[in-house]
Coordinates of C-alpha atoms and ligand atoms in Angstrom, one line a residue:
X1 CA -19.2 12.2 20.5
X2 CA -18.8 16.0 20.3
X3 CA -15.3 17.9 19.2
X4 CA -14.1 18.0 22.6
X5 CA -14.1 14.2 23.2
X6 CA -12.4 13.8 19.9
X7 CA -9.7 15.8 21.1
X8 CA -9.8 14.1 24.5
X9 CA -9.2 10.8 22.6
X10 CA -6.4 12.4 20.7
X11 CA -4.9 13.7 24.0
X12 CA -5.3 10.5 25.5
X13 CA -3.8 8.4 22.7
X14 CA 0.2 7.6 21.8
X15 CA -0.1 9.3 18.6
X16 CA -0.7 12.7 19.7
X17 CA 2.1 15.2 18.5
X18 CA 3.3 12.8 15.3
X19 CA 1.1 14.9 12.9
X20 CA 3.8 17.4 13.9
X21 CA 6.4 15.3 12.2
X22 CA 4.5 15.7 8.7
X23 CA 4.5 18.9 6.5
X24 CA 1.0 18.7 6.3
X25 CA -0.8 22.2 5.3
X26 CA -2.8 24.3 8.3
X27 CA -6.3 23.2 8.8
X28 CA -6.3 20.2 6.0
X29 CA -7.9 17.2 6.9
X30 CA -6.0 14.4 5.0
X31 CA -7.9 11.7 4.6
X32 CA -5.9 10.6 1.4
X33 CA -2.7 8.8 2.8
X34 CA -4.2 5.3 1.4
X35 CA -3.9 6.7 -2.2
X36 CA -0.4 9.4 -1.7
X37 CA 1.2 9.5 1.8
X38 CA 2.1 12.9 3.5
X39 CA 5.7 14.4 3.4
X40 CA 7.6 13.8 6.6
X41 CA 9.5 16.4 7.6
X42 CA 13.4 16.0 6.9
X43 CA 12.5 14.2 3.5
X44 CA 13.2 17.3 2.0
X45 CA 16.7 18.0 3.6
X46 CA 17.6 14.6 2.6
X47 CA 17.0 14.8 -0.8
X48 CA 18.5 18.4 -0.6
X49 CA 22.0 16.5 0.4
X50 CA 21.4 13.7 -2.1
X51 CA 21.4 16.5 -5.0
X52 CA 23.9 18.7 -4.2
X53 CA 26.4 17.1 -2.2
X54 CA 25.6 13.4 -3.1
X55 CA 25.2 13.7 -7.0
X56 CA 26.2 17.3 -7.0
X57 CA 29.7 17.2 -5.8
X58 CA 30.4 13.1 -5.0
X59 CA 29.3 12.4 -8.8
X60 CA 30.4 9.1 -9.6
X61 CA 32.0 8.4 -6.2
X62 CA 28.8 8.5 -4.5
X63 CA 27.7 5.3 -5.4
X64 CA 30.6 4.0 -3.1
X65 CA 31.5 6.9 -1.1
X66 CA 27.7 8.0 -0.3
X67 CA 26.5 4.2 -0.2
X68 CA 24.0 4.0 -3.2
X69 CA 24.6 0.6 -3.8
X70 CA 24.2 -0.2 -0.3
X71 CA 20.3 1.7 -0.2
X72 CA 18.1 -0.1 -1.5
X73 CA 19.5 -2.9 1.2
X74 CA 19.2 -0.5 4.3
X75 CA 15.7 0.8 2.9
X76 CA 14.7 -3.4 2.6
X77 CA 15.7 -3.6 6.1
X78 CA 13.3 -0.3 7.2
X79 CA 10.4 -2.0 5.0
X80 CA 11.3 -5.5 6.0
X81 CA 10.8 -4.4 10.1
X82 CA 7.1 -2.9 9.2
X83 CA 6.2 -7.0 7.2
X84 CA 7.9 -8.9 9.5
X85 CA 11.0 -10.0 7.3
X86 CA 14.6 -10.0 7.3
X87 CA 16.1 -7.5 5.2
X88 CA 17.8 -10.1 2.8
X89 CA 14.2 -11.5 1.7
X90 CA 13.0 -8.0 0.7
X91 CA 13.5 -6.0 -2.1
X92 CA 13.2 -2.4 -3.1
X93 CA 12.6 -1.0 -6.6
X94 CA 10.4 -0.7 -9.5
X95 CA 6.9 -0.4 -9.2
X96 CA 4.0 -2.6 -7.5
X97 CA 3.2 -4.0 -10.7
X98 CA 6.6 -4.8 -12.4
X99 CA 7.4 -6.7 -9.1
X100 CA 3.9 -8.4 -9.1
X101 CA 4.8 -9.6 -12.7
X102 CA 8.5 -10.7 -11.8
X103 CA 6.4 -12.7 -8.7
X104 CA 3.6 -14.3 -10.5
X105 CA 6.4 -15.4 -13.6
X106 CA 8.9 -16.9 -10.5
X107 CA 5.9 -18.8 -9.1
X108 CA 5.1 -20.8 -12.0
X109 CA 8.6 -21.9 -11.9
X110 CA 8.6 -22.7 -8.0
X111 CA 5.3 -24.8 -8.7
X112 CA 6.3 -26.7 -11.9
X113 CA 3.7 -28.7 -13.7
X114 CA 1.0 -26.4 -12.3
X115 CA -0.6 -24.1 -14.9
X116 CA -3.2 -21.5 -12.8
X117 CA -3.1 -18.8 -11.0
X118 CA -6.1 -17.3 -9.0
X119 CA -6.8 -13.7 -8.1
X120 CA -10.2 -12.4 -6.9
X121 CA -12.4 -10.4 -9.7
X122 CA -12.5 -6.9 -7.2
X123 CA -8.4 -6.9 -7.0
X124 CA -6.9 -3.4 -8.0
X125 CA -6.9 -3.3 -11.4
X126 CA -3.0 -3.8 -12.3
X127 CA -2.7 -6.8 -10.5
X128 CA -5.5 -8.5 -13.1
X129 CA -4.0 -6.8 -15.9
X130 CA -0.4 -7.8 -14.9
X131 CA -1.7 -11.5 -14.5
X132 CA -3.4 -11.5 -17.8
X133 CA -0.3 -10.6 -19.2
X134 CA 1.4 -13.3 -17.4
X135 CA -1.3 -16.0 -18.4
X136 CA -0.6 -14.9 -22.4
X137 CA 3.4 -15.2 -21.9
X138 CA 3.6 -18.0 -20.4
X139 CA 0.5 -20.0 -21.6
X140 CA -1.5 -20.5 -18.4
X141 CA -4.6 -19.9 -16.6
X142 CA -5.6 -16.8 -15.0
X143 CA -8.6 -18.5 -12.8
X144 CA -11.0 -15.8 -11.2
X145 CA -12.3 -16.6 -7.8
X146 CA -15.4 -15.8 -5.4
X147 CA -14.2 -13.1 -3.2
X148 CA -15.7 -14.3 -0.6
X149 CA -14.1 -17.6 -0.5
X150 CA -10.8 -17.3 -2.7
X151 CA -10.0 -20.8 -0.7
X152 CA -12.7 -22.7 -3.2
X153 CA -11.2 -21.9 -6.5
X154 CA -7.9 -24.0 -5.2
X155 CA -6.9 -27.3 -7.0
X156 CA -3.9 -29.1 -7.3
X157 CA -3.5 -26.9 -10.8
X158 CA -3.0 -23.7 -8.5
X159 CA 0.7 -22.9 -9.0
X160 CA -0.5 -19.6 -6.4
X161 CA -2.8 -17.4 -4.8
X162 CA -2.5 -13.7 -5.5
X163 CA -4.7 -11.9 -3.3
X164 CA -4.7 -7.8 -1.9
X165 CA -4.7 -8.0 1.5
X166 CA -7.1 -4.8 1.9
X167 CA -9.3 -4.3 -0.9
X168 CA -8.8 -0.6 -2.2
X169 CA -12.1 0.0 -2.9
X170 CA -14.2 -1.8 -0.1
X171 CA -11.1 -1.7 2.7
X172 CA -12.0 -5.0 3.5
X173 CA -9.4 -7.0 4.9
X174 CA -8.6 -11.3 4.4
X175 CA -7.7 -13.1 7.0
X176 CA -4.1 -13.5 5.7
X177 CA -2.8 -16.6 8.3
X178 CA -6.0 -18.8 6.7
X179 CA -5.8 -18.3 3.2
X180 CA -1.9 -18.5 3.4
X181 CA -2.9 -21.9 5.3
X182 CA -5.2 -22.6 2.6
X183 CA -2.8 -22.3 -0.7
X184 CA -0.6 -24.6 1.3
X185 CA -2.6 -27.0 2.0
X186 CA -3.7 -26.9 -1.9
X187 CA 0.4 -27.0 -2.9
X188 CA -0.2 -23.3 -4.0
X189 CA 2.0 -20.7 -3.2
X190 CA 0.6 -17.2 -1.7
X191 CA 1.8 -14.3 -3.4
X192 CA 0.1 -11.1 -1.0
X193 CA -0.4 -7.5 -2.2
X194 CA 0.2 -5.1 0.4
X195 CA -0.5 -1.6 -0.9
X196 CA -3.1 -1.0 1.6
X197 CA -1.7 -2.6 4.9
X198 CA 1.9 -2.1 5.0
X199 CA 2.6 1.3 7.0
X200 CA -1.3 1.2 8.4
X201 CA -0.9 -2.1 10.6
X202 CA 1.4 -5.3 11.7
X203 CA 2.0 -7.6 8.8
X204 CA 3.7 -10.2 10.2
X205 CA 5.0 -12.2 6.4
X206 CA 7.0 -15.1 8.5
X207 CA 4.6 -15.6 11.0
X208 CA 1.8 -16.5 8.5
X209 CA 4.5 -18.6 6.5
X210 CA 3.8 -16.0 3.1
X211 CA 6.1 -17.1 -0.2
X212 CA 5.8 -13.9 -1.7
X213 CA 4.3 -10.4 -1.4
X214 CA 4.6 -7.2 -3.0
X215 CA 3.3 -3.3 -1.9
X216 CA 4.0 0.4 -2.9
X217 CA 5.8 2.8 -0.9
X218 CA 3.6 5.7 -1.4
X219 CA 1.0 5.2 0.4
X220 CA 1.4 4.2 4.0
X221 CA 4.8 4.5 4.0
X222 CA 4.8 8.0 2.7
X223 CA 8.0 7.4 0.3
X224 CA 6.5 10.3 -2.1
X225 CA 4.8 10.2 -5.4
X226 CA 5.7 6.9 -7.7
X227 CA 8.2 5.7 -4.8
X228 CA 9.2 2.0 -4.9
X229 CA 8.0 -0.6 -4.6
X230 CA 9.1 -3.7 -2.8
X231 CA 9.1 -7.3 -3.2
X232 CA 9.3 -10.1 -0.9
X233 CA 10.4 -13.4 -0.9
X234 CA 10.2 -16.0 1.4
X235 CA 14.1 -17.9 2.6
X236 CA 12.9 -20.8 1.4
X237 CA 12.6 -19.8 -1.9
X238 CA 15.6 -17.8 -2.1
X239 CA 17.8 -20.2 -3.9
X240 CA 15.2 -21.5 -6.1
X241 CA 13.2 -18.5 -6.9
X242 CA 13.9 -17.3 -10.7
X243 CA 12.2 -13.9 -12.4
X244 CA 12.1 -13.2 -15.8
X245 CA 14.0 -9.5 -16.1
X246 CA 17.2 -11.0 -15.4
X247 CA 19.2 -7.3 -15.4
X248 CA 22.7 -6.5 -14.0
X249 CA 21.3 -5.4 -10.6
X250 CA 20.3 -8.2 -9.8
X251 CA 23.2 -10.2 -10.6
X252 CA 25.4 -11.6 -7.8
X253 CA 28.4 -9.4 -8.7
X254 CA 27.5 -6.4 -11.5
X255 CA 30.8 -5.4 -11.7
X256 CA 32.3 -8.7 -12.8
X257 CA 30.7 -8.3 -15.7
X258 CA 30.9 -12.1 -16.7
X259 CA 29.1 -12.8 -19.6
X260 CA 26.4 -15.2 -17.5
X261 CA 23.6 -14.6 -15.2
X262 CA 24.2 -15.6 -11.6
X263 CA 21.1 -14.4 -9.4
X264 CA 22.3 -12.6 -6.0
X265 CA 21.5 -14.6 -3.1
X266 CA 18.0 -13.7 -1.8
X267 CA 15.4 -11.3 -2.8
X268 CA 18.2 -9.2 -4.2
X269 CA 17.6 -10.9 -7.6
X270 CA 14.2 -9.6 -8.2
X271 CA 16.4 -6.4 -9.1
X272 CA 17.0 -5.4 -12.6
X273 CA 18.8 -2.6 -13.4
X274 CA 20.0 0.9 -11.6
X275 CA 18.1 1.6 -8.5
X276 CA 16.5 5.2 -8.2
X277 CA 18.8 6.3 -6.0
X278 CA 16.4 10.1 -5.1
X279 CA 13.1 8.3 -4.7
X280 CA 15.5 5.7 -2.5
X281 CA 16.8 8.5 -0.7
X282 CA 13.2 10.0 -0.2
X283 CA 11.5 6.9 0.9
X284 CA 14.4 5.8 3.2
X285 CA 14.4 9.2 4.9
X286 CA 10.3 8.8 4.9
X287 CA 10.5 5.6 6.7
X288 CA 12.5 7.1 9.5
X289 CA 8.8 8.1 10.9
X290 CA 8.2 4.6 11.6
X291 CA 11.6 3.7 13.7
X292 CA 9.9 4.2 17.1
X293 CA 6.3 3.1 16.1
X294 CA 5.0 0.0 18.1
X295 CA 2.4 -0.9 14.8
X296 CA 0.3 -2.9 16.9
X297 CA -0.4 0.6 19.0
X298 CA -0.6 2.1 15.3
X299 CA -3.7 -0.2 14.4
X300 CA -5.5 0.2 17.8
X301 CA -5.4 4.0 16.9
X302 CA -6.4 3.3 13.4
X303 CA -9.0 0.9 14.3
X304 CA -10.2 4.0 16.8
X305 CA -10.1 6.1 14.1
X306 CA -12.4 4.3 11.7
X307 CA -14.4 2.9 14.5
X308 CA -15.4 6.8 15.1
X309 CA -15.7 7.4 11.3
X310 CA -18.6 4.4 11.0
X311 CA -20.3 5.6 14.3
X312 CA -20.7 9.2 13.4
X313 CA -21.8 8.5 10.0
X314 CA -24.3 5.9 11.2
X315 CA -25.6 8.7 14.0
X316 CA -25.4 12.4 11.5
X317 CA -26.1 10.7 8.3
X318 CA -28.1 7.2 8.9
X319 CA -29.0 6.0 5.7
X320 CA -28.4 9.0 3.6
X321 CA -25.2 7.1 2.8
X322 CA -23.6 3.4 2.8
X323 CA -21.3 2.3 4.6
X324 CA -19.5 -0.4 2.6
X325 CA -16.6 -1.3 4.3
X326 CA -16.9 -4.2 7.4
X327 CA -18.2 -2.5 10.2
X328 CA -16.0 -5.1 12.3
X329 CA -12.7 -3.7 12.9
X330 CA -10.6 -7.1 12.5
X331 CA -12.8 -7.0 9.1
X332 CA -11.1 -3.7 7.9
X333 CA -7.8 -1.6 6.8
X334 CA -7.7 1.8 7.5
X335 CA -9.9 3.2 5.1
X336 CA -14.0 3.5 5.2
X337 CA -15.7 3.9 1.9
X338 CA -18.9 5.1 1.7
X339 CA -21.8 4.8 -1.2
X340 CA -23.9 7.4 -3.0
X341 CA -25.3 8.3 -6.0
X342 CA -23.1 11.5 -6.5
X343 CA -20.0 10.2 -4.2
X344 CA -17.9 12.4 -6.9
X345 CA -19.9 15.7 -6.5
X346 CA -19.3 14.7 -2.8
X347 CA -15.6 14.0 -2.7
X348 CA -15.3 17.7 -4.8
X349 CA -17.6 19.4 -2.2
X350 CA -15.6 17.8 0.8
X351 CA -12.0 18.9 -1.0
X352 CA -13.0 22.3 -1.7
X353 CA -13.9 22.4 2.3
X354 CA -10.6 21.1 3.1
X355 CA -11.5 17.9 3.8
X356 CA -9.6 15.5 0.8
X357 CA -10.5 11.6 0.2
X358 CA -10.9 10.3 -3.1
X359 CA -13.4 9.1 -5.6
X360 CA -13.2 5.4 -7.3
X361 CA -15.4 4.1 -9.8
X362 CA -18.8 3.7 -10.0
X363 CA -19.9 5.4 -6.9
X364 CA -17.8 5.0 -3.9
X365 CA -16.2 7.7 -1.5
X366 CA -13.4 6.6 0.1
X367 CA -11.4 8.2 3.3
X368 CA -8.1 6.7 4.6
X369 CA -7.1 7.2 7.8
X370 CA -3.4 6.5 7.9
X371 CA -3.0 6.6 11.5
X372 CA 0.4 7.9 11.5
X373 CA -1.1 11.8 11.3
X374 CA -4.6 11.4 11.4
X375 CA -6.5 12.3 14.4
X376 CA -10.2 12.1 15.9
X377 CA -10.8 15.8 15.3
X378 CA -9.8 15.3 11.6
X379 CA -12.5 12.5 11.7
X380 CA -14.9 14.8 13.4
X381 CA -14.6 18.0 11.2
X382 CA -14.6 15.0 8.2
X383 CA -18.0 13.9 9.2
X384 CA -19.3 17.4 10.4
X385 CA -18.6 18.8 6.7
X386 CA -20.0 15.9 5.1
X387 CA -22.5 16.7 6.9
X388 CA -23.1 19.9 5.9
X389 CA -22.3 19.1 2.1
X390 CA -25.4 17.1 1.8
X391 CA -27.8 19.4 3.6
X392 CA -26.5 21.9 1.4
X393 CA -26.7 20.2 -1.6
X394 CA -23.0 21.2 -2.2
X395 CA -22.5 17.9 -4.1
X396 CA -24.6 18.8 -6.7
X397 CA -23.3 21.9 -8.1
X398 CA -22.0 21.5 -11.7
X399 CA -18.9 22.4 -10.8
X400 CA -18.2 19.4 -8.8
X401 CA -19.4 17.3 -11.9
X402 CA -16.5 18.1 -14.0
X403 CA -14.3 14.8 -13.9
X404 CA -10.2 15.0 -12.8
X405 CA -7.8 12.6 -14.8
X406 CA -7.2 11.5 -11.3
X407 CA -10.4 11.3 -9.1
Ligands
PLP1 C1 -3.7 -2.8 -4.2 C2 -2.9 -2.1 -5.2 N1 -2.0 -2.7 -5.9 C3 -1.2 -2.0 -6.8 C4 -1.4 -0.7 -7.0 C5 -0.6 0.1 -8.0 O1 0.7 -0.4 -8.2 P1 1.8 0.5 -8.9 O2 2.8 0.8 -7.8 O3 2.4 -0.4 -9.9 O4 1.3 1.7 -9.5 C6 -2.3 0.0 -6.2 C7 -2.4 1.5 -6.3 O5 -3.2 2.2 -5.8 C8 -3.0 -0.7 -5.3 O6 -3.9 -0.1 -4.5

């Protein structure tokens, strides 16, 4: 594969001209949308209007007159169509892990009488440190399972499964029909951690039968730094399902202002207090990229994408690297990660080239490809200056050594 037949694939493919529809700079090859997604165009424009005329001149009417208490609905609906839910079992606020708490807290109270939860040891790091904190509150089990087979740590103690669906530093991917299938079969609930799949493929929540999930809006879904999150909660646990932040938002009528709690009906209850109405307005306006993507066209180009990665690696660079994410597309998200010794120096050399992925501990470069603006020739210049980094011994200049607080 040379330039010219990554550009023929790009030519050939449905997903030609949407880099257009992101302010991405001239000449940058992104290949960080798995860690901050790119700014759609009109997100700005939006939020322009949301400040000036919104809050600027509607003030205190806005939240009926420019339907803020409506948007975090209407953005559960956008997020809802890319997991395969209904907009009234989704919700839309706080961060990944504040609605990973609220989830795992609810579950031990769907699943009474059980007192464990599992999780796999390579999960990102806030979802152990949320359930830790979880297992000290409420006096249970935080049970650590074999990555490789999360299925064997289930018991009839499991009160549920919390597993990410694409690990963020491998990009491997579960199968998430089985091990839904296999928590059930236990009595376990499933509680899914989307971060790296929503916005890259189909999730399809009711089709696997899912209780709960949670995922960030800032990656794939492009919603800006910090955007919100969103929760999800299966219909059948709407009625039941209790979380432990118990603010006005998510009461059935705020503005009664009764002195009791009454949960609103479906996953509207996992809110707690004033939704942020700009980074609403950002990521609702960011979403609007999605409205005529058919996602299973998205992940046959992202699956192209990566595919191309693995094979010109394996071909320029052999063994002068690792591959360590699943050469097997169905095995994969939409991220490669590579090993090396100096994968840091790397990352630097590549960024200073133009060329941005990101670093993550101990030694492991990682490249996303969010298929939304991502092309072959990005994955061809990617490779090409790679490449040329490590024949020129780029990575190891000192400069490159000198550790970000963000890597
Ligand atoms: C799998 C996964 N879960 C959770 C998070 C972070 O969650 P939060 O939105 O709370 O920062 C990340 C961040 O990269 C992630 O990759």
């Amino acid at each position: 594969m040379d330039r010219a037949g990554a550009l023929a694939l790009d030519a050939a493919g449905p997903f030609r001209s949407r880099r257009d529809r992101f302010l991405l700079p001239d000449g940058l090859v992104y290949l960080d949308g798995n860690s901050l997604g790119a700014l759609p165009r009109g997100v700005d424009e939006r939020l322009h209007a949301a400040i000036t005329q919104e809050w600027g001149h509607g003030l205190i009417g806005s939240w009926n007159d420019a339907g803020w208490m409506d948007l975090p609905r209407r953005v559960a609906g956008r997020v809802g169509r890319l997991v395969g839910a209904d907009a009234g079992s989704v919700h839309v606020g706080d961060s990944t892990s504040v609605l990973l708490f609220k989830l795992l807290v609810a579950s031990f109270g769907l699943r009474p009488g059980r007192r464990v939860m599992v999780l796999e040891p390579t999960t990102f790091p806030t979802d152990g440190y949320v359930a830790a904190g979880v297992a000290e509150l409420l006096d249970v089990e935080l049970r650590w399972c074999d990555p490789a087979d999360p299925a064997a740590s289930l018991d009839e103690d499991v009160a549920v499964l919390a597993l990410t669906h694409v690990d963020f530093r491998s990009g491997a991917l579960y199968d998430m029909a089985a091990l839904t299938r296999a928590a059930h079969e236990a009595g376990a609930l499933v509680c899914w951690d989307l971060c790296h799949s929503t916005g890259a493929m189909p999730v399809d929540l009711t089709a696997v039968d899912a209780d709960l999930a949670v995922g960030c809006g800032y990656k794939y879904l492009n919603g800006g730094p910090g955007a919100p999150a969103f929760g999800y909660v299966a219909p059948r646990h709407h009625a039941a399902l209790r979380q432990p932040i118990t603010g006005w938002m998510g009461h059935a009528q705020p503005f009664a202002m009764t002195l009791d709690y009454e949960p609103a009906p479906g996953a509207a209850r996992l809110a707690s207090g004033t939704p942020s109405v700009l980074a609403q307005t950002a990521l609702d306006a960011a979403l609007e990229v999605f409205d005529d993507v058919d996602l299973a066209e998205l992940r046959a180009h992202s699956e192209s994408l990566t595919g191309l990665f693995i094979d010109l690696v394996d071909a320029r660079l052999g063994d002068r690297v690792g591959v360590v994410t699943p050469r097997e597309p169905r095995l994969r998200g939409s991220q490669v990660s590579l090993r090396h010794d100096d994968a840091y120096g790397i990352v630097q050399a590549l960024i200073a080239r133009g060329v941005v992925g990101d670093f993550r501990t101990p030694d492991v470069a990682r490249f996303g490809f969010a298929p939304l603006y991502v092309t072959h020739a990005d994955v061809f210049d990617a490779v090409q200056a790679l490449v040329e980094v490590l024949d020129g011994e780029e990575h190891l200049r000192p400069e490159y050594a000198v550790r970000n607080a963000v890597t």
